[in-house]
Amino acid sequence: MNQLIMDLDFLSLKKNLKKDFSGLKTLNLAILGDSSTQLLHQAIKGFGYEIQLNFQIYETDYGQIDQEVYNTSSELYKSNPNFIVIFHSAQKLLSKFYESSDTAKKDFAANHIQYLNNLFNKVKENTNAKILYFNFIEINDFVFGNYGNKVQTSFIFQLRKLNYKLMNLSIEHSNVFINDISSLSNQEGFRYSFDPKMYVNADMVFSLDFLVKVAKNTADIILSQIGRFKKCLILDLDNTMWGGIIGDDGIDNIHIGDLGIGRAFTSLQAWSKQLKQRGIILAVCSKNTEYVAKEPFVKHPDMLLKLEDISIFVANWESKVDNIKYIQSILNIGFDSMVFLDDNPYERGIVRNEFPEILVPELPEDPSDYIGFLINLNLFETASFSEEDAERTKLYQEESKRVDLKKTYTSETEYLIHLKMTSEVKAFDNFTIPRVAQLTQRSNQFNLRTIRYSESDIMEITSCGEYLTLSFDLNDKFGNYGLISAVILKKIQDYLFIDTWIMSCRVIKRGMEEFVLKKIVDIANEYGFTKIVGEYIPTPKNGIVKDHFLNLGFVPGDNNWVLHVNNYKPLKIYIDEK
Amino acid sequence: MKNNEEFNYVIKKVNAIFNDVLENDDIKINYETTVKDIDEWDSLSHIALVVSIEKSFQIRFTAKEIQDFKNVGEMCEGILLKLGNKK
């Protein structure tokens, strides 16, 4: 992502419309609104260029939401959308509310939710597209003053109830995602987001400046859905995580907690810790002597971050470029999923220059601005959340121990034997479906076809009878990796087509591929299929599995790879089935 | 004469905004120029034009003013008036 993306204005997005979009990944988008959406269209399309996506946008005349959704042969469905942006404005909602009787006002939120429930169901019947629904900017008409908070028939009461119920509705509909423009408007202020004369003259409910934020927010959600999101936060220490320089000032004089401007840094630590608990990997990259840098983490009473919160701690006098390369080698994730925080413009410049894919926020000079600035960037959008996310830090700490163990063995085989690996193999079930969906979204490297599935897609695959599924977890002497591989096999005539074969990169070089293949062959035999057919669809990131099928003994077919079950030669496996 | 100088300054600056927003450096505006004279000047780009002019001169138009401008000249006089009131 462009480092300066926050400096974009509407005009620069508009100018992007004339740029060359050929060669960019294309996604089909439909925009349905009850207000004018042409400028929103321009903003989103133009923003797409900044993130190297070609949004093919289908836009209706405004006020056509129901017609487009309920008519099964509408242009909406013909446009074959990947995403449908649906947008009801708070202003139109207010008009509707005013026209309602007192009884209807009391049920206003509930009725709108009922209407949306039907609408979302209808969309789902007709397309696999994901819905991005805008929530409502919290405008209070102050007809009841503050007292409106105590009155069920006030607009603000119904509006807030509606926003709350929307969150619940999105939990029920796995294909629905909320575009939280209410929070966005709070960040910038309503006066920023709304230009009354443009509303009066052109029915525009967003100012041009705000349209840029809305476009970014929409793109953030879409990017996370297609697997482009951040997984790791790399932190500098001196003047980033605390005020002052630990090596010069000493542990008693660094600013954290109540000392000096410590609160600025404590806020950032608290936020980082919450991110870690959500599943973002924290790494430290600091120019310091290691034991000096670690001392506050161990001894300082006001440090919120502890050593156990940090997956990889690198403090030395080498260049940050080398240290980040080292961090990447342990985590085995793409540079484009990393965020690097450093107060020093020089270090930021070097890192940005060496790794253009890493997002390096241009931190404000005043540390008291850090946290607000970072929050407004929405750096850590996600498409899913599972309980395993919270365990991730532990997983990477275990991985560091494996790296140490591996050094003590001379051969790979000896090392694999000593890991004492076991795996549980089963078809997808209600417990594993969320994690399987997440793996399809997160895995970029070990992913043969890079088809992204939502939870609802996986549920459909599991229940429709056309597929066989396998999920694998992995344990070794250091701990449990959790569910790390999944296979979706489509039954076609006499063969099984490998629709999806994905594996977490944390378990590469453990012999998992050979074990998974054995299970695929077993299941093919069990159900009487004579062939297994695989396909490799190249992406910029999955070169690691280019020769996957060749290495496993498949032979080339017509643009695919074929293994006759009878020709399967068992390979050496170091994993026991549980 | 002073008025004329100020007007020329404003219309020159507005011309540059037209070139930038409408992405056409060949556009030359004068007092009589109207929407009909410039292909790129439609209702959508009008919004971007107005916002750019407001930002550039640090003024704010009213809803009615935006509707009432008959040509570029009236718009520039409107800007001049607002700049005068700011002093």
Tab-separated table of C-alpha atoms in Angstrom, chain A residues 156-317:
chain	number	residue	atom	x	y	z
A	156	ILE	CA	-31.468	9.004	18.264
A	157	PHE	CA	-32.882	6.125	20.331
A	158	GLN	CA	-33.997	4.234	17.225
A	159	LEU	CA	-30.844	5.101	15.285
A	160	ARG	CA	-28.484	3.796	17.948
A	161	LYS	CA	-30.660	0.723	18.406
A	162	LEU	CA	-30.484	0.178	14.672
A	163	ASN	CA	-26.695	0.397	14.614
A	164	TYR	CA	-26.526	-2.056	17.500
A	165	LYS	CA	-28.952	-4.481	15.882
A	166	LEU	CA	-27.010	-4.228	12.638
A	167	MET	CA	-23.994	-5.727	14.376
A	168	ASN	CA	-26.132	-8.646	15.535
A	169	LEU	CA	-27.595	-9.055	12.068
A	170	SER	CA	-24.111	-9.222	10.559
A	171	ILE	CA	-23.248	-12.019	12.979
A	172	GLU	CA	-26.281	-13.962	11.739
A	173	HIS	CA	-25.449	-13.354	8.063
A	174	SER	CA	-21.917	-14.538	7.412
A	175	ASN	CA	-21.977	-12.871	3.974
A	176	VAL	CA	-22.670	-9.426	5.459
A	177	PHE	CA	-19.976	-7.007	6.627
A	178	ILE	CA	-20.620	-3.644	8.212
A	179	ASN	CA	-18.933	-0.604	6.741
A	180	ASP	CA	-18.637	1.386	9.944
A	181	ILE	CA	-19.001	4.904	8.636
A	182	SER	CA	-20.495	5.938	11.956
A	183	SER	CA	-17.071	5.470	13.572
A	184	LEU	CA	-15.450	7.087	10.580
A	185	SER	CA	-17.626	10.167	10.952
A	186	ASN	CA	-16.831	10.277	14.670
A	187	GLN	CA	-13.105	10.314	13.888
A	188	GLU	CA	-13.326	13.318	11.624
A	189	GLY	CA	-16.420	14.978	13.020
A	190	PHE	CA	-19.801	15.408	11.401
A	191	ARG	CA	-18.943	18.863	10.042
A	192	TYR	CA	-16.116	17.262	8.129
A	193	SER	CA	-18.193	14.412	6.793
A	194	PHE	CA	-21.250	16.387	5.700
A	195	ASP	CA	-21.510	19.481	3.495
A	196	PRO	CA	-25.052	20.882	3.874
A	197	LYS	CA	-25.061	22.909	0.674
A	198	MET	CA	-23.968	19.894	-1.342
A	199	TYR	CA	-26.788	17.969	0.257
A	200	VAL	CA	-29.243	20.708	-0.654
A	201	ASN	CA	-27.932	21.141	-4.175
A	202	ALA	CA	-26.911	17.639	-5.175
A	203	ASP	CA	-28.372	15.177	-2.636
A	204	MET	CA	-24.828	14.394	-1.526
A	205	VAL	CA	-24.686	13.017	1.999
A	206	PHE	CA	-20.871	12.861	2.141
A	207	SER	CA	-18.454	15.729	1.644
A	208	LEU	CA	-15.744	15.202	-0.964
A	209	ASP	CA	-13.097	14.892	1.757
A	210	PHE	CA	-15.161	12.296	3.585
A	211	LEU	CA	-15.755	10.324	0.389
A	212	VAL	CA	-12.026	9.568	0.348
A	213	LYS	CA	-12.260	8.095	3.865
A	214	VAL	CA	-15.356	6.104	2.903
A	215	ALA	CA	-13.597	4.767	-0.185
A	216	LYS	CA	-10.591	3.729	1.895
A	217	ASN	CA	-12.789	2.075	4.501
A	218	THR	CA	-14.636	0.151	1.797
A	219	ALA	CA	-11.354	-0.896	0.226
A	220	ASP	CA	-9.979	-1.957	3.632
A	221	ILE	CA	-12.843	-4.426	4.033
A	222	ILE	CA	-12.473	-5.737	0.499
A	223	LEU	CA	-8.688	-6.122	0.833
A	224	SER	CA	-9.064	-8.156	4.005
A	225	GLN	CA	-11.643	-10.335	2.250
A	226	ILE	CA	-9.223	-11.146	-0.554
A	227	GLY	CA	-6.440	-11.992	1.867
A	228	ARG	CA	-4.535	-8.713	1.909
A	229	PHE	CA	-4.264	-7.692	5.537
A	230	LYS	CA	-1.635	-7.082	8.197
A	231	LYS	CA	-0.481	-9.845	10.505
A	232	CYS	CA	2.515	-8.400	12.312
A	233	LEU	CA	3.482	-5.182	14.069
A	234	ILE	CA	7.212	-4.520	14.370
A	235	LEU	CA	8.037	-2.069	17.149
A	236	ASP	CA	10.985	0.168	17.800
A	237	LEU	CA	11.570	0.833	21.519
A	238	ASP	CA	13.316	4.139	22.404
A	239	ASN	CA	10.899	7.061	21.938
A	240	THR	CA	8.339	4.722	20.355
A	241	MET	CA	7.352	2.311	23.139
A	242	TRP	CA	8.671	4.558	25.898
A	243	GLY	CA	9.950	8.129	26.128
A	244	GLY	CA	13.716	8.527	26.273
A	245	ILE	CA	16.649	6.272	25.490
A	246	ILE	CA	17.017	3.295	27.767
A	247	GLY	CA	20.767	2.981	27.176
A	248	ASP	CA	21.420	6.621	28.178
A	249	ASP	CA	18.587	7.499	30.547
A	250	GLY	CA	18.346	4.209	32.455
A	251	ILE	CA	15.308	2.306	33.608
A	252	ASP	CA	14.283	4.864	36.263
A	253	ASN	CA	14.130	7.768	33.851
A	254	ILE	CA	12.313	6.490	30.781
A	255	HIS	CA	8.850	7.986	30.313
A	256	ILE	CA	6.024	5.504	30.844
A	257	GLY	CA	3.057	5.451	33.193
A	258	ASP	CA	2.845	8.709	35.142
A	259	LEU	CA	6.369	9.890	34.510
A	260	GLY	CA	6.666	12.865	32.144
A	261	ILE	CA	4.770	12.261	28.919
A	262	GLY	CA	4.597	8.557	29.775
A	263	ARG	CA	0.883	8.356	29.163
A	264	ALA	CA	1.419	8.839	25.415
A	265	PHE	CA	3.571	5.701	25.306
A	266	THR	CA	1.452	3.735	27.756
A	267	SER	CA	-1.581	4.267	25.471
A	268	LEU	CA	0.366	2.865	22.557
A	269	GLN	CA	1.534	-0.111	24.633
A	270	ALA	CA	-2.024	-0.823	25.787
A	271	TRP	CA	-3.277	-0.741	22.216
A	272	SER	CA	-0.446	-2.984	20.984
A	273	LYS	CA	-1.253	-5.458	23.725
A	274	GLN	CA	-4.906	-5.561	22.647
A	275	LEU	CA	-3.777	-6.176	19.074
A	276	LYS	CA	-1.604	-9.034	20.268
A	277	GLN	CA	-4.563	-10.532	22.093
A	278	ARG	CA	-6.534	-10.292	18.859
A	279	GLY	CA	-3.851	-12.259	17.061
A	280	ILE	CA	-1.483	-9.666	15.634
A	281	ILE	CA	2.115	-10.808	16.060
A	282	LEU	CA	4.270	-8.302	17.931
A	283	ALA	CA	7.982	-8.181	17.161
A	284	VAL	CA	10.613	-5.842	18.570
A	285	CYS	CA	13.343	-4.396	16.380
A	286	SER	CA	15.575	-2.053	18.335
A	287	LYS	CA	19.095	-0.651	18.124
A	288	ASN	CA	20.168	-1.521	21.646
A	289	THR	CA	22.167	-3.978	23.671
A	290	GLU	CA	19.788	-6.882	24.141
A	291	TYR	CA	19.792	-7.136	27.944
A	292	VAL	CA	19.437	-3.351	28.291
A	293	ALA	CA	16.463	-3.324	25.934
A	294	LYS	CA	14.785	-6.208	27.734
A	295	GLU	CA	15.237	-4.768	31.230
A	296	PRO	CA	12.104	-2.559	31.269
A	297	PHE	CA	9.983	-5.475	30.001
A	298	VAL	CA	11.114	-7.519	32.976
A	299	LYS	CA	11.538	-4.949	35.741
A	300	HIS	CA	9.602	-1.754	35.079
A	301	PRO	CA	6.284	-1.798	36.980
A	302	ASP	CA	4.526	0.459	34.455
A	303	MET	CA	5.399	-1.555	31.362
A	304	LEU	CA	2.178	-3.043	29.999
A	305	LEU	CA	4.011	-5.073	27.391
A	306	LYS	CA	5.875	-8.060	28.815
A	307	LEU	CA	8.410	-10.302	27.135
A	308	GLU	CA	5.750	-12.999	26.679
A	309	ASP	CA	3.761	-10.584	24.497
A	310	ILE	CA	6.602	-10.355	22.001
A	311	SER	CA	6.942	-13.178	19.487
A	312	ILE	CA	10.404	-12.183	18.316
A	313	PHE	CA	12.659	-9.787	20.186
A	314	VAL	CA	15.593	-8.435	18.205
A	315	ALA	CA	17.827	-5.887	19.891
A	316	ASN	CA	21.356	-5.405	18.559
A	317	TRP	CA	23.464	-2.885	16.674
